Amino acid sequence: MPTYTAPTQDLQFVLQDMLKVSSQDIPGYDELDPDFTGAVLEEAGKLGAEVLAPLNVVGDKTGCKLENGVVRTPPGFKDAYDKMREGGWMGLDCDPEYGGQGIAYVLHTAVGEIFSAANMAFHVYNGLTHGAVSALNVHATDEQKATFLPKMITGEWTGTMNLTEPHSGTDLGLMRTKAEPQDDGSFKISGQKIFISGGEQDLSDNIIHLVLAKIPGGPEGVKGISLFIVPKFLINEDGSLGPRNGVSVGSIEEKMGLHGNATCVMNYDDATGYLLGEEHKGMRAMFTMMNEARLAVGLQGYAQAEVAYQNALSYANDRLQGRDVTGAKNPKGAADPIIVHPDVRRNLLDQKSFVEGARAFTLWGAHLIDRAHRLGDKDADGLISLLIPVLKGFQTDKGFEMCVNAQQVFGGHGYIEEWGMSQFARDARIAQIYEGTNGVQSLDLVGRKLGQDGGKHVMAFFDLVKNFIKENEDNAELKAGFLDPLKAASKDLQAAGMYFMAEGMKNANNALSGSYDFMHLFGHVSLGLMWAMMAKSSMEALEAGASNTEFYETKIATGRYYMARQLPATGMHLARIQTGAEPVMTLDAASF
Amino acid sequence: MPTYTAPTQDLQFVLQDMLKVSSQDIPGYDELDPDFTGAVLEEAGKLGAEVLAPLNVVGDKTGCKLENGVVRTPPGFKDAYDKMREGGWMGLDCDPEYGGQGIAYVLHTAVGEIFSAANMAFHVYNGLTHGAVSALNVHATDEQKATFLPKMITGEWTGTMNLTEPHSGTDLGLMRTKAEPQDDGSFKISGQKIFISGGEQDLSDNIIHLVLAKIPGGPEGVKGISLFIVPKFLINEDGSLGPRNGVSVGSIEEKMGLHGNATCVMNYDDATGYLLGEEHKGMRAMFTMMNEARLAVGLQGYAQAEVAYQNALSYANDRLQGRDVTGAKNPKGAADPIIVHPDVRRNLLDQKSFVEGARAFTLWGAHLIDRAHRLGDKDADGLISLLIPVLKGFQTDKGFEMCVNAQQVFGGHGYIEEWGMSQFARDARIAQIYEGTNGVQSLDLVGRKLGQDGGKHVMAFFDLVKNFIKENEDNAELKAGFLDPLKAASKDLQAAGMYFMAEGMKNANNALSGSYDFMHLFGHVSLGLMWAMMAKSSMEALEAGASNTEFYETKIATGRYYMARQLPATGMHLARIQTGAEPVMTLDAASF
């Protein structure tokens, strides 16, 4: 059975050494000194390793069961959920006015990595609630906030997001769910929603569904969509639970993975709903929480890769097979551990260097969101909005790939469910799909974000890279191993951007045909920048006489691996991009 | 539920237009005129589409069950197996002396694509039998041949391969299964073998296990391994089935996929075995069939991608979502089919151009095997031995990747088992692992095959590419779209080879650290060569006034896509290779 240990030292390194959270003047950051963040991560690590991780395989094997309209989550999930509630983990970064702890989102994100790596299917229940809380925070009336937030922040009630319908996924304009206005100001919601994570479960007393629907007579397409609060149980005036609302689970899906999380078909049949935000502005309301939701999914990608890597590494150290070609490393044993073989190391280092780079990118992204939300920093908001599709798309693609790589270390045993490596790959797979498929992420990046505010944010990113290189090029070690490859990769990214500007003007398909490659190119440059920053922080720590020299030296070596062996992908992506629309668009649909 | 249609026109194109099998002077090729191969493919296509494909989902959902020592294959498998037997499909390329049809291996391979795409788990039962027949063909005594081959060639009996033990996978020298010589010349086999595909099932009357074991007192390691024939039921003198032998199934594995095929733990307890070939030469006996076995697995990679692509294409034409940015293509509908979107096309064309390139590479490889076996062509044998790890490793990696891509076209529906796209990815995954993991393939390629016979075979490959380019560079269309990119990619491959020669001499790890990238680099150049050849054949057909111009024009456009959008990967692989051992070997195992 696979195991999990929270990488607290690595998380602390990103928070304290790289992001220097304890010296940032941002509301909620004042308590983020190393002792505090260390203690929080330590506690989260215990919960993750001891409570959540052991339920991961159970969740996969047992799955969720729908019986008489009730969803039973896997054995142990309810207990674990109660432990999380008791620990106050749901409300870590939530508004203290409604019972939250008001701690920085960046620390919530670091904790989220631990829970997600330990048991992704379990933590999705919490993730959806957190998303619903965020939406309510921004768009709800004070009364709505007072009614829903306190119970959701404690986890007594959970939340869901209802967007997709059978014929309407990416194209939400096709949505059919209706919201009929009632005399009392409420609405009657009718329609069917699919792929609703945690739409029904036995963990919480009530489920607050946020549902997109159309008010009859409103504008066509996405401009006529509104957002509604539809509780499973209506709420009495005194806050207690009232009668059951007209919403029920129709079925749960059999999926490739994420079995511990119930993916529900939800039927709304004259269910009572309350408008959240303005009429017909439902899409806008969704967008306000999209950065956080997509960052959380990008996190899932590398979190699964982290736990898969831990187990692959352990197997590579244990499994004896063959000999080091340069001389036996375990001469008394029947064979050497397979970690001696260069190709096994290549595989492990691809995983390790990706995971650590992605962790830095994700926490840096969370820090930008803190700046945006807590300081009102519009530049940070613009930058993270640009980067979110990269973070989500690139990290979930690579995260899945690395889970597959980790599985490969086990040879035939990786294919056997007993070893648990298959589950990491099967679970990670969904992250490439939900919260907008990665193809849609690339479209968002190239079609919307790149040109936003006159291209200001992508220029800011390039400036960031340029300035970092400029400020540090006196450091010869940093220059050779990190800044030079970063500069080359960044040039490829700029050339791709230039190509889109020049050729996309003539024909939008010249840009859209390269959107996926651009997303990956951008991902590599982003992780390259993260590695350069982490290497710099490590060198500074070593110069300052840090005691754990091996940790910092390993960090630098891992970064050098990423720069040398992963960044060369940027040239390939650029070459593909520069072929433009012709190879992609030339065939008629009928000729495929 | 997914569907499958055999791509008979594409298979015919490779056989007749590209390989020109009907004009090759090779034993078994004389009957391969277009009418004959077309009729065979047509019949195989019917069986695949109508009998095997409908059982694919059933096999996945039901799986195999072990009850009282008996394995029950999924409902319908036994009937389908009987239909295959009745059609004589098992012995298509087998020796007519023992009841085979003696038809070229290249046609057997084309038929194998159809069966494997239609139902991979089912066809694995046949694949193992075919492998065992090949081994018996080369190494068995006349008496052994007469006893086993006729029944195996009709499919009345099946075969298995028993190599792996719990602690001994890639490193077969660690094997513990013992073979004690008996006075009558037979052996008593004892030990445990794992991962035995079709080790037990209810399809055939007898199962002929080929088992690797050590005769006590023999040489240490792989040099002391012998190969044995161990029938499930012993054979009476008159050829009828005798008593049950000391071999039994211990358990069957729960796997990520390939549920319809029973993966067995086999226990040998003083089982009677008969030496196959010479004592202690078991590894050599295995090697003689390895090219065919690995080609068959490389085939599985693209065959799963083919069926996955067919379903993704159909979904992309049906699913309405969003609008073509250059103007609505389905203005009367609620939205356009998603195939209008450049990124969906990019995804589909990645699949299509890979599958068709891999099909050509595989059938070309099978043709080389025919030349080696039927003409005694040593150059063909050397060349295919070099290319086999590329064909197996590259095609199964890409095949899995393309199944994942096909799944992605379905968005959330791709993750739901009901749609069947998850199964293609889960089934294809095993092909990267069995018959030697792809890491081991890359080691075989760089550590053994590259330098074989003084590097003669890799030089022959380069000559082939060079001569093809030289002979055709007057064709301007071919040159621009195909020969120029092929030349550039081939240069990268040569540079990688030079790097290995120069730096691998100093330190073997400089070569081994790049083995995986080399395998992929070689794969791209190989498919590039195939596409150049297919484009040339298509242009010739068009010049000769072929009636189905759209088919040939599509072929050329698909090839141009591959050359433009896939071949740029070679530069990335070369850059990674040229970083050598340092980034890979620098960390201590303890520092990972």
mmCIF file of C-alpha atoms in Angstrom, chain A residues 69-179:
data_model
loop_
_atom_site.group_PDB
_atom_site.id
_atom_site.type_symbol
_atom_site.label_atom_id
_atom_site.label_comp_id
_atom_site.label_asym_id
_atom_site.label_seq_id
_atom_site.Cartn_x
_atom_site.Cartn_y
_atom_site.Cartn_z
ATOM 1 C CA GLY A 69 -31.459 8.717 -2.968
ATOM 2 C CA VAL A 70 -28.670 8.794 -0.407
ATOM 3 C CA VAL A 71 -24.975 8.758 -1.312
ATOM 4 C CA ARG A 72 -22.746 6.753 1.024
ATOM 5 C CA THR A 73 -19.160 7.918 0.919
ATOM 6 C CA PRO A 74 -16.459 5.283 1.501
ATOM 7 C CA PRO A 75 -15.967 3.878 5.026
ATOM 8 C CA GLY A 76 -13.943 6.262 7.159
ATOM 9 C CA PHE A 77 -14.657 9.385 5.119
ATOM 10 C CA LYS A 78 -17.232 10.730 7.572
ATOM 11 C CA ASP A 79 -14.882 10.285 10.528
ATOM 12 C CA ALA A 80 -12.076 11.957 8.658
ATOM 13 C CA TYR A 81 -14.381 14.786 7.685
ATOM 14 C CA ASP A 82 -15.346 15.304 11.301
ATOM 15 C CA LYS A 83 -11.673 15.395 12.288
ATOM 16 C CA MET A 84 -11.031 18.084 9.687
ATOM 17 C CA ARG A 85 -13.966 20.091 10.976
ATOM 18 C CA GLU A 86 -12.794 19.773 14.567
ATOM 19 C CA GLY A 87 -9.375 21.009 13.540
ATOM 20 C CA GLY A 88 -10.915 24.073 11.920
ATOM 21 C CA TRP A 89 -9.132 23.350 8.655
ATOM 22 C CA MET A 90 -12.029 24.354 6.408
ATOM 23 C CA GLY A 91 -11.965 27.997 7.424
ATOM 24 C CA LEU A 92 -8.232 28.624 7.563
ATOM 25 C CA ASP A 93 -8.249 31.569 5.163
ATOM 26 C CA CYS A 94 -11.910 32.544 5.584
ATOM 27 C CA ASP A 95 -13.345 35.771 6.903
ATOM 28 C CA PRO A 96 -13.060 35.900 10.729
ATOM 29 C CA GLU A 97 -16.376 37.804 10.780
ATOM 30 C CA TYR A 98 -18.048 34.528 9.820
ATOM 31 C CA GLY A 99 -15.888 32.176 11.859
ATOM 32 C CA GLY A 100 -12.848 31.868 9.621
ATOM 33 C CA GLN A 101 -9.278 32.236 10.795
ATOM 34 C CA GLY A 102 -8.348 34.912 8.281
ATOM 35 C CA ILE A 103 -4.962 33.385 7.583
ATOM 36 C CA ALA A 104 -3.253 34.071 4.271
ATOM 37 C CA TYR A 105 -4.496 32.188 1.220
ATOM 38 C CA VAL A 106 -0.915 31.187 0.491
ATOM 39 C CA LEU A 107 -0.815 29.096 3.682
ATOM 40 C CA HIS A 108 -4.243 27.644 2.970
ATOM 41 C CA THR A 109 -2.794 26.607 -0.397
ATOM 42 C CA ALA A 110 0.267 24.966 1.154
ATOM 43 C CA VAL A 111 -2.025 23.035 3.495
ATOM 44 C CA GLY A 112 -4.227 22.191 0.537
ATOM 45 C CA GLU A 113 -1.309 20.495 -1.191
ATOM 46 C CA ILE A 114 -0.940 18.180 1.782
ATOM 47 C CA PHE A 115 -4.607 17.215 1.949
ATOM 48 C CA SER A 116 -4.887 16.857 -1.806
ATOM 49 C CA ALA A 117 -1.790 14.661 -2.054
ATOM 50 C CA ALA A 118 -2.966 12.528 0.862
ATOM 51 C CA ASN A 119 -6.431 11.938 -0.536
ATOM 52 C CA MET A 120 -7.516 13.873 -3.583
ATOM 53 C CA ALA A 121 -11.024 12.424 -3.795
ATOM 54 C CA PHE A 122 -11.687 13.303 -0.160
ATOM 55 C CA HIS A 123 -10.320 16.810 -0.387
ATOM 56 C CA VAL A 124 -12.453 17.643 -3.435
ATOM 57 C CA TYR A 125 -15.458 17.836 -1.067
ATOM 58 C CA ASN A 126 -13.671 20.593 0.837
ATOM 59 C CA GLY A 127 -12.454 22.313 -2.304
ATOM 60 C CA LEU A 128 -15.941 22.770 -3.651
ATOM 61 C CA THR A 129 -17.152 24.187 -0.337
ATOM 62 C CA HIS A 130 -14.253 26.617 -0.318
ATOM 63 C CA GLY A 131 -15.162 27.737 -3.821
ATOM 64 C CA ALA A 132 -18.780 28.289 -2.850
ATOM 65 C CA VAL A 133 -17.696 30.276 0.214
ATOM 66 C CA SER A 134 -15.550 32.497 -2.002
ATOM 67 C CA ALA A 135 -18.460 33.163 -4.346
ATOM 68 C CA LEU A 136 -20.770 33.980 -1.436
ATOM 69 C CA ASN A 137 -18.144 36.230 0.098
ATOM 70 C CA VAL A 138 -18.048 38.451 -2.946
ATOM 71 C CA HIS A 139 -21.610 38.338 -4.223
ATOM 72 C CA ALA A 140 -23.966 37.489 -1.371
ATOM 73 C CA THR A 141 -26.088 39.995 0.505
ATOM 74 C CA ASP A 142 -25.275 40.457 4.167
ATOM 75 C CA GLU A 143 -28.301 38.389 5.047
ATOM 76 C CA GLN A 144 -27.232 35.573 2.755
ATOM 77 C CA LYS A 145 -23.742 35.721 4.201
ATOM 78 C CA ALA A 146 -25.063 35.534 7.726
ATOM 79 C CA THR A 147 -27.279 32.587 6.814
ATOM 80 C CA PHE A 148 -24.771 30.447 4.932
ATOM 81 C CA LEU A 149 -21.181 31.403 5.631
ATOM 82 C CA PRO A 150 -20.807 30.482 9.316
ATOM 83 C CA LYS A 151 -22.058 26.930 8.775
ATOM 84 C CA MET A 152 -20.062 26.455 5.598
ATOM 85 C CA ILE A 153 -16.870 27.797 7.125
ATOM 86 C CA THR A 154 -17.091 25.257 9.927
ATOM 87 C CA GLY A 155 -17.876 22.554 7.405
ATOM 88 C CA GLU A 156 -21.221 21.828 8.986
ATOM 89 C CA TRP A 157 -22.656 22.520 5.556
ATOM 90 C CA THR A 158 -20.842 21.951 2.274
ATOM 91 C CA GLY A 159 -21.109 23.653 -1.095
ATOM 92 C CA THR A 160 -21.228 22.593 -4.735
ATOM 93 C CA MET A 161 -20.936 24.244 -8.140
ATOM 94 C CA ASN A 162 -23.546 23.408 -10.786
ATOM 95 C CA LEU A 163 -22.594 24.456 -14.296
ATOM 96 C CA THR A 164 -22.580 21.548 -16.748
ATOM 97 C CA GLU A 165 -25.637 20.041 -18.415
ATOM 98 C CA PRO A 166 -25.618 17.023 -20.708
ATOM 99 C CA HIS A 167 -25.489 19.103 -23.899
ATOM 100 C CA SER A 168 -23.754 22.125 -22.385
ATOM 101 C CA GLY A 169 -20.217 21.896 -21.070
ATOM 102 C CA THR A 170 -17.657 24.416 -22.256
ATOM 103 C CA ASP A 171 -20.427 26.263 -24.081
ATOM 104 C CA LEU A 172 -22.527 27.394 -21.145
ATOM 105 C CA GLY A 173 -24.647 29.574 -23.403
ATOM 106 C CA LEU A 174 -26.526 26.416 -24.404
ATOM 107 C CA MET A 175 -27.738 25.914 -20.853
ATOM 108 C CA ARG A 176 -31.414 25.018 -20.352
ATOM 109 C CA THR A 177 -31.922 25.057 -16.582
ATOM 110 C CA LYS A 178 -34.593 27.613 -15.801
ATOM 111 C CA ALA A 179 -35.189 29.947 -12.891
#
